[in-house]
Coordinates of C-alpha atoms in Angstrom, one line a residue:
X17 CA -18.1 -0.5 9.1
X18 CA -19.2 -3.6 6.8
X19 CA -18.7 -6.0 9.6
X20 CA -20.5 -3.8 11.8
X21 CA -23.1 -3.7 9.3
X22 CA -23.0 -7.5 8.9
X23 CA -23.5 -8.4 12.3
X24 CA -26.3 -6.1 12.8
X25 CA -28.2 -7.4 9.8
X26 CA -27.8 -10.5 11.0
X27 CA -29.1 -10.1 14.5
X28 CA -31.8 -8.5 12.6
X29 CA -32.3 -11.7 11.1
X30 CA -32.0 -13.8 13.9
X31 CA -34.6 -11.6 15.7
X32 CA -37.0 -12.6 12.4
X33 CA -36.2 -16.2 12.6
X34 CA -36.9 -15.7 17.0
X35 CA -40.8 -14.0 15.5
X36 CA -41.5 -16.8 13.1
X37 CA -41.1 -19.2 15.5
X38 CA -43.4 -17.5 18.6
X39 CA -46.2 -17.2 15.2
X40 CA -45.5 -21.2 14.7
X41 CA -46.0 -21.6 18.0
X42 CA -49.0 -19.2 18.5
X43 CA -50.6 -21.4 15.5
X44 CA -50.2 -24.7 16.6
X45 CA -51.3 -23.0 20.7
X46 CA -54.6 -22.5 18.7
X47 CA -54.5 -25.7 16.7
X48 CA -54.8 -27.4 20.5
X49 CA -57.5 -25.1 21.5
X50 CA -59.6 -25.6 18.3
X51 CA -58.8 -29.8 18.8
X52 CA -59.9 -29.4 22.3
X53 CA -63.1 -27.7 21.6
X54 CA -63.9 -30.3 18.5
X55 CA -63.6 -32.7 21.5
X56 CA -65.6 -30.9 23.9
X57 CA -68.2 -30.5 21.4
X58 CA -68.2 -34.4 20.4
X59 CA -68.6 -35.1 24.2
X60 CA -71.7 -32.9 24.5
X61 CA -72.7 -34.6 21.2
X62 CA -72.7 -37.8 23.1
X63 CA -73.3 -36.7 26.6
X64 CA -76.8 -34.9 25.0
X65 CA -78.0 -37.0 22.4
X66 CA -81.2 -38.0 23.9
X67 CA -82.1 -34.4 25.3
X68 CA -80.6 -33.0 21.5
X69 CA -84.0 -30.9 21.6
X70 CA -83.9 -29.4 25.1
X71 CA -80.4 -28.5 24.3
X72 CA -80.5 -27.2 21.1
X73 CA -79.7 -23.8 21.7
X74 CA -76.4 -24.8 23.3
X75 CA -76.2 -26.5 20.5
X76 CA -76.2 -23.8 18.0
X77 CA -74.1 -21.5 20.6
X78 CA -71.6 -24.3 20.7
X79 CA -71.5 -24.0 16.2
X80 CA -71.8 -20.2 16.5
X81 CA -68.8 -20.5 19.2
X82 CA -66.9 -23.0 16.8
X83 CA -67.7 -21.3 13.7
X84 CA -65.9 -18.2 15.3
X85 CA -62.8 -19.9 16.6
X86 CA -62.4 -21.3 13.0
X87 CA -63.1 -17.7 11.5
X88 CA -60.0 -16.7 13.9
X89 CA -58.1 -19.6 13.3
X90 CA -58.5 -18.6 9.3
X91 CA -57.8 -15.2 10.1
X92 CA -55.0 -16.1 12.3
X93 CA -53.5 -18.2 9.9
X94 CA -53.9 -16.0 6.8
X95 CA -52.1 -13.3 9.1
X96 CA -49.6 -15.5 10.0
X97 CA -48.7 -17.0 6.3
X98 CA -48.8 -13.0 5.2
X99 CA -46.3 -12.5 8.2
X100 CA -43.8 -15.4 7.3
X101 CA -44.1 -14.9 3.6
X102 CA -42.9 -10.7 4.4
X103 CA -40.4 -12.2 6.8
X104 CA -38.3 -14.5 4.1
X105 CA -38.6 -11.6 2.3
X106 CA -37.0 -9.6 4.5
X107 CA -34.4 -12.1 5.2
X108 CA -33.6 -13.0 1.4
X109 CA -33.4 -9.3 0.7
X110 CA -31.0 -8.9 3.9
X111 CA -29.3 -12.1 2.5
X112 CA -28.4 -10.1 -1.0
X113 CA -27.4 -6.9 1.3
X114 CA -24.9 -9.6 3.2
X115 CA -23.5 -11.0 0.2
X116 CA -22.9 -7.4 -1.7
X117 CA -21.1 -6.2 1.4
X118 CA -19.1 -9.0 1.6
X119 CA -18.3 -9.2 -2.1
X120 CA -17.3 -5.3 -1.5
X121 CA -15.2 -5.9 1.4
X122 CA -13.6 -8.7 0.1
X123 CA -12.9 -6.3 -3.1
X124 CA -11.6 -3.4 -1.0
X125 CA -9.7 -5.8 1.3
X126 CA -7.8 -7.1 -2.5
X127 CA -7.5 -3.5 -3.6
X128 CA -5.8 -2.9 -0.2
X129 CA -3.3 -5.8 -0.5
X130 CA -2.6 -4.4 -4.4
X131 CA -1.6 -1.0 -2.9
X132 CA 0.1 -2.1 0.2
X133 CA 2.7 -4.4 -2.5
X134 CA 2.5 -1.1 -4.9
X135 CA 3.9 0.7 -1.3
X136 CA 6.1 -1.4 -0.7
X137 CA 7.6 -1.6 -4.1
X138 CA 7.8 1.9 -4.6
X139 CA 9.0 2.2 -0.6
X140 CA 12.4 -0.3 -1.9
X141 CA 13.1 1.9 -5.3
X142 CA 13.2 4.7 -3.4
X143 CA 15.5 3.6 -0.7
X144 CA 17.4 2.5 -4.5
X145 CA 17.2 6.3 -5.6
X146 CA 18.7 7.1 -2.6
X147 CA 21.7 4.8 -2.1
X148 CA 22.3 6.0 -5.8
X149 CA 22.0 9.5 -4.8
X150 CA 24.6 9.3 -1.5
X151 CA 26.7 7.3 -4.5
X152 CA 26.5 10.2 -6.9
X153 CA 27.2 13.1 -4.1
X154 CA 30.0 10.8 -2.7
X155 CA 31.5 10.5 -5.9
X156 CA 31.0 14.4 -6.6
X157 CA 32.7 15.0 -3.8
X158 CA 35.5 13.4 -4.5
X159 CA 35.7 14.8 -7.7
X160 CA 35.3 18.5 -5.9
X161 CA 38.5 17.2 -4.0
X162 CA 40.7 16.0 -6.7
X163 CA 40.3 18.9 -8.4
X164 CA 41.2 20.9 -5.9
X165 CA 44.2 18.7 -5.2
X166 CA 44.9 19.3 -9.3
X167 CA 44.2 22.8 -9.0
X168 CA 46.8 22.8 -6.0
X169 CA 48.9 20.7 -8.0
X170 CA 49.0 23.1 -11.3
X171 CA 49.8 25.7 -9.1
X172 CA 52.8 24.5 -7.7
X173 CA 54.2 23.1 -10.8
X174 CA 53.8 26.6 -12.3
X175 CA 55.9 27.9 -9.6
X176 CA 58.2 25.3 -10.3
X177 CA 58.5 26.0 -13.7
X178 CA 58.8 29.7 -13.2
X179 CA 61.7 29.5 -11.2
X180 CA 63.4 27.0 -13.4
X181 CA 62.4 29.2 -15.9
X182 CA 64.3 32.1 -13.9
X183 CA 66.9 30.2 -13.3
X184 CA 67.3 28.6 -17.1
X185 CA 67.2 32.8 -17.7
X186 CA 70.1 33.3 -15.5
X187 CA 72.2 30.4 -16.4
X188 CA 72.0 31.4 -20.0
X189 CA 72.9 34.9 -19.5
X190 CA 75.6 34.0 -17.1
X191 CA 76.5 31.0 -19.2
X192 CA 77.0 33.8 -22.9
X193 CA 78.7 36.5 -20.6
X194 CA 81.3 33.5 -19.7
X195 CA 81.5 32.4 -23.5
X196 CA 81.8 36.4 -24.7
X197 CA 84.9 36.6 -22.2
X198 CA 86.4 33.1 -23.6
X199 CA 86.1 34.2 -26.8
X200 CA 87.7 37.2 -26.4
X201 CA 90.1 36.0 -24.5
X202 CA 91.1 33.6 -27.7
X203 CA 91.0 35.8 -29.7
X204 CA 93.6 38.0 -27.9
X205 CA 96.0 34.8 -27.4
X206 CA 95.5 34.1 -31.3
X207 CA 93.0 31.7 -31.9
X208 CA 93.2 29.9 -28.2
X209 CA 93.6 26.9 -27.2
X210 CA 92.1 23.3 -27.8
X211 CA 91.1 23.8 -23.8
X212 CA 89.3 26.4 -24.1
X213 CA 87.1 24.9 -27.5
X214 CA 86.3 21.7 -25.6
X215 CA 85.1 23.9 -22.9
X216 CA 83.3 25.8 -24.7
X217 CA 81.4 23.0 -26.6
X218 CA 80.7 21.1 -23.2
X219 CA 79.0 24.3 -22.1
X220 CA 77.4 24.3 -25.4
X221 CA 76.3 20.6 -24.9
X222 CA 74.9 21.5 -21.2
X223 CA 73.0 24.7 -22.2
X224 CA 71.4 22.2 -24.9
X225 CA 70.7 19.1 -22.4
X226 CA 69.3 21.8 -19.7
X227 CA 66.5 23.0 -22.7
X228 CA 65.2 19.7 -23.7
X229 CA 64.6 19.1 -19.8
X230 CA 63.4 22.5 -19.4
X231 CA 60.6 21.8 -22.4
X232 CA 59.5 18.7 -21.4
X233 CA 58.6 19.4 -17.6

């Protein structure tokens, strides 16, 4: 809009200058006539000198005629200094209208620059944000997975440690019911034997070793 604005104030001044110039040339078109009829009226001057009497009334027509022309010629030329002095200014006022608009366009074409850099600034930290973000929800899933392989995990080594539990429960009560019957199996043949002590102590020892294990898994 300011460069449509531009170019039609300055056609309008163009069209001012194009008027100016038609009055310049109207003025000196008049200048000729008013130099021609100066002429003419020297020639009648010395054409007519000896009959200046019978021909005075031409005479005074002539001065009448060539007082007028130089009453329009005044007039003329007052109009047409009035004219050019409006016309420049016109044009110097269309001049400062030019020269805001471009100060203003060049202004808004600076504050257009400023946010198109702002854009694209802002455009590159959020395609940041977002590599962050698929980071983050990347990383969160994984997390969702490991613990649900640890979850998984826990689960199966509580099974595992319930059925060596079980099974520690089973060997211990199987493993006493075997002592019980040793001992009272010594105990019927006097004291027993060594055989039967180092057997008993190696179960002992077992029972022992299979606890520690038991408590540390």
């Amino acid at each position: 809009k300011h460069e449509a604005k531009i170019k039609s104030l300055t056609d309008y001044m163009q069209n001012m200058e194009q008027k100016r110039r038609q009055l310049e040339e109207s003025q000196d078109s008049l200048n000729e006539e008013l130099a021609k009829l100066r002429a003419q009226e020297k020639m009648h001057e010395v054409s007519f000198k000896d009959k200046e009497k019978e021909h005075l009334t031409r005479l005074q027509d002539a001065e009448e005629m060539k007082k007028a022309l130089e009453q329009q010629m005044e007039s003329h030329r007052e109009a047409h200094q009035k004219q050019l002095s409006r016309l420049r200014d016109e044009i110097e006022e269309k001049q400062k209208i030019i020269d805001e608009i471009r100060d203003m366009n060049q202004k808004l074409q600076l504050e257009q620059e400023k946010l198109s850099a702002d854009y694209d600034k802002l455009k590159i930290e959020d395609q940041e944000r977002e590599m962050k973000l698929e980071k983050l929800i990347l990383l969160n899933d994984k997390r969702e997975q490991a613990r649900e392989d640890l979850k998984g995990l826990e689960e199966t080594v509580a099974r595992e440690l319930q059925t060596l539990h079980n099974l520690r429960k089973l060997f211990v009560q199987d493993l006493t019911t075997r002592v019980k019957k040793s001992v009272e199996l010594d105990s019927d043949d006097g004291g027993g034997s060594a055989a039967q002590k180092q057997k008993i102590s190696f179960l002992e020892n077992n029972l022992e070793q299979l606890t520690k294990v038991h408590k540390q898994v």
